[in-house]
Short mmCIF file of C-alpha atoms in Angstrom, two decimals:
data_model
loop_
_atom_site.label_atom_id
_atom_site.label_comp_id
_atom_site.label_asym_id
_atom_site.label_seq_id
_atom_site.Cartn_x
_atom_site.Cartn_y
_atom_site.Cartn_z
CA GLY A 285 13.23 -16.91 -120.10
CA ASP A 286 13.32 -19.11 -116.82
CA MET A 287 12.07 -16.02 -115.58
CA LEU A 288 8.94 -15.35 -117.22
CA GLN A 289 8.04 -19.44 -117.10
CA ALA A 290 7.94 -18.86 -113.21
CA ASP A 291 5.68 -16.24 -113.12
CA VAL A 292 3.05 -17.67 -115.58
CA ALA A 293 3.24 -20.40 -113.42
CA THR A 294 3.00 -18.81 -110.56
CA THR A 295 -0.02 -17.10 -111.90
CA ILE A 296 -1.96 -20.28 -112.87
CA ASP A 297 -1.05 -21.46 -109.73
CA ARG A 298 -2.94 -19.10 -107.87
CA SER A 299 -6.17 -18.97 -109.99
CA GLN A 300 -6.05 -22.67 -109.54
CA LEU A 301 -5.97 -22.40 -106.35
CA LYS A 302 -8.62 -19.80 -106.17
CA ALA A 303 -11.17 -21.72 -107.66
CA ARG A 304 -10.66 -25.08 -106.39
CA PHE A 305 -11.62 -22.00 -102.72
CA LEU A 306 -14.91 -20.49 -104.76
CA GLU A 307 -16.14 -24.19 -105.72
CA ALA A 308 -16.19 -25.20 -102.14
CA SER A 309 -17.31 -22.46 -100.63
CA MET A 310 -20.41 -22.15 -103.48
CA LEU A 311 -20.22 -26.09 -102.36
CA ASN A 312 -20.39 -25.31 -98.08
CA ALA A 313 -22.63 -22.53 -98.72
CA HIS A 314 -26.02 -24.67 -98.86
CA ALA A 315 -24.74 -25.79 -95.50
CA PHE A 316 -24.83 -22.56 -94.14
CA TYR A 317 -27.78 -20.17 -95.60
CA ALA A 318 -30.31 -20.96 -92.45
CA VAL A 319 -27.81 -19.44 -90.41
CA ALA A 320 -26.40 -16.52 -88.52
CA PRO A 321 -24.16 -13.83 -90.45
CA TRP A 322 -22.02 -14.30 -87.49
CA THR A 323 -22.03 -17.85 -88.04
CA TYR A 324 -21.03 -18.33 -91.80
CA ILE A 325 -18.10 -16.50 -91.56
CA SER A 326 -17.07 -18.31 -87.90
CA LEU A 327 -17.92 -21.44 -89.94
CA MET A 328 -15.35 -19.58 -93.85
CA LYS A 329 -12.95 -18.14 -91.42
CA LEU A 330 -12.67 -21.97 -89.37
CA HIS A 331 -13.09 -23.64 -93.22
CA ASN A 332 -9.82 -22.04 -94.07
CA LEU A 333 -7.69 -22.39 -91.32
CA GLU A 334 -8.29 -25.92 -92.10
CA HIS A 335 -7.59 -26.13 -95.13
CA GLY A 336 -5.07 -23.11 -95.29
CA LYS A 337 -2.00 -24.52 -95.58
CA GLY A 338 -1.39 -23.50 -91.55
CA TRP A 339 1.21 -21.10 -92.53
CA GLN A 340 1.29 -17.71 -90.46
CA LYS A 341 3.36 -14.41 -90.77
CA GLY A 342 6.33 -14.50 -87.79
CA ILE A 343 4.63 -18.31 -85.79
CA GLY A 344 5.84 -20.77 -89.18
CA ASN A 345 4.09 -24.12 -88.78
CA ILE A 346 -0.07 -23.99 -87.48
CA SER A 347 -2.44 -26.50 -88.32
CA VAL A 348 -5.92 -27.37 -86.90
CA SER A 349 -6.32 -31.05 -86.42
CA SER A 350 -10.05 -32.01 -88.75
CA ASP A 351 -11.63 -33.71 -85.08
CA ALA A 352 -10.90 -30.27 -83.65
CA ALA A 353 -12.34 -27.64 -86.62
CA MET A 354 -15.80 -31.05 -86.96
CA PHE A 355 -16.12 -30.20 -82.90
CA ALA A 356 -15.85 -26.50 -82.99
CA ARG A 357 -18.16 -26.52 -86.14
CA THR A 358 -20.52 -28.61 -84.17
CA ILE A 359 -21.28 -26.46 -81.39
CA LEU A 360 -20.82 -23.19 -83.81
CA SER A 361 -23.61 -24.79 -85.11
CA ASN A 362 -25.34 -25.30 -82.33
CA LEU A 363 -24.85 -21.06 -81.20
CA SER A 364 -26.55 -19.70 -84.47
CA ALA A 365 -29.42 -18.23 -82.75
CA GLU A 366 -27.48 -16.65 -80.85
CA ASP A 367 -26.94 -13.25 -81.30
CA LEU A 368 -23.13 -12.55 -81.27
CA PRO A 369 -19.93 -11.22 -83.02
CA VAL A 370 -18.30 -12.74 -85.30
CA PRO A 371 -15.20 -13.94 -83.35
CA GLY A 372 -11.34 -14.50 -83.97
CA VAL A 373 -10.16 -18.28 -85.03
CA ALA A 374 -7.35 -19.38 -84.35
CA SER A 375 -4.27 -22.54 -83.70
CA ALA A 376 -4.28 -23.73 -80.86
CA ASP A 377 -1.38 -25.85 -78.47
CA GLY A 378 -1.83 -30.16 -80.24
CA GLY A 379 -4.31 -29.02 -82.78
CA SER A 380 -7.22 -26.90 -81.33
CA VAL A 381 -9.03 -25.39 -82.26
CA ALA A 382 -9.08 -21.64 -80.17
CA LEU A 383 -12.82 -19.12 -80.30
CA ILE A 384 -12.07 -15.74 -79.42
CA TRP A 385 -15.21 -12.83 -78.58
CA THR A 386 -14.51 -9.93 -77.59
CA ILE A 387 -16.74 -6.79 -76.80
CA GLY A 388 -14.99 -4.25 -74.86
CA VAL A 389 -12.54 -5.64 -71.71
CA LYS A 390 -14.87 -8.47 -72.23
CA GLN A 391 -13.63 -11.94 -73.88
CA LEU A 392 -14.44 -15.51 -74.24
CA GLU A 393 -11.52 -17.19 -75.48
CA ALA A 394 -12.45 -21.56 -75.72
CA ILE A 395 -10.53 -24.17 -76.95
CA PHE A 396 -11.66 -26.62 -78.87
CA GLY A 397 -9.56 -29.59 -78.62
CA PRO A 398 -9.51 -32.96 -81.57
CA ASP A 399 -10.78 -35.39 -78.33
CA LYS A 400 -14.27 -33.28 -78.33
CA MET A 401 -13.66 -31.89 -75.06
CA GLY A 402 -13.02 -28.38 -74.45
CA SER A 403 -12.88 -25.13 -71.96
CA PHE A 404 -13.57 -21.80 -72.27
CA VAL A 405 -11.91 -18.63 -69.88
CA LEU A 406 -14.78 -15.57 -70.45
CA SER A 407 -11.92 -12.70 -67.85
CA ASP A 408 -13.47 -8.88 -67.56
CA GLY A 409 -9.98 -7.02 -68.35
CA ASP A 410 -7.75 -9.00 -66.49
CA LYS A 411 -9.91 -10.35 -64.27
CA ILE A 412 -11.81 -14.47 -65.08
CA ILE A 413 -15.58 -14.55 -64.35
CA ASP A 414 -16.16 -17.29 -65.63
CA ASP A 415 -14.81 -20.81 -66.92
CA GLY A 416 -15.10 -23.90 -67.58
CA GLU A 417 -15.92 -27.77 -69.44
CA ILE A 418 -17.24 -27.64 -73.23
CA ALA A 419 -18.57 -31.30 -74.68
CA ALA A 420 -20.94 -32.03 -77.36
CA ASN A 421 -23.51 -32.33 -75.24
CA ASP A 422 -23.08 -30.41 -73.06
CA THR A 423 -22.65 -26.57 -73.87
CA ALA A 424 -24.92 -24.57 -72.08
CA SER A 425 -21.90 -23.33 -69.53
CA LEU A 426 -20.75 -22.51 -72.25
CA PHE A 427 -23.74 -20.38 -73.69
CA GLY A 428 -23.98 -18.97 -69.93
CA ALA A 429 -20.79 -17.55 -70.64
CA LEU A 430 -21.52 -16.91 -74.06
CA GLU A 431 -24.73 -14.88 -72.29
CA GLU A 432 -21.82 -12.95 -69.82
CA LEU A 433 -20.14 -11.54 -72.40
CA MET A 434 -23.07 -9.95 -73.99
CA ALA A 435 -24.49 -8.95 -70.90
CA GLU A 436 -24.48 -4.72 -70.20
#
């Protein structure tokens, strides 16, 4: 009776969700073909974070502002020629987006805010070796930090 109905409804919801997500992926696919694989994966992660339910187990409701996501996308597209590892993509305070690149003990954490301003910190173990601001028209310091991250 009721149990079965609930199950059926859930299955339908799930397949509709899947179809909707596939459609969104295909719509975006043409925009991604020219970028590096890590950028593609990062953009998909960002898309999922922005359009997902925003629920993270043990943390609760987490959502990112679409302005912050757009800002992060702008910067990612500027970086797409670089050969970088895939960053972790997470939400940060105030609807900001965090991208975290890790190589060995080195880590670069970049925060992109909804106000189109951002900042980054490059650390080597527990030592901070670089930090700075990020703006849409000023990515030089972030590029420099990424190069330091990749340097042997």
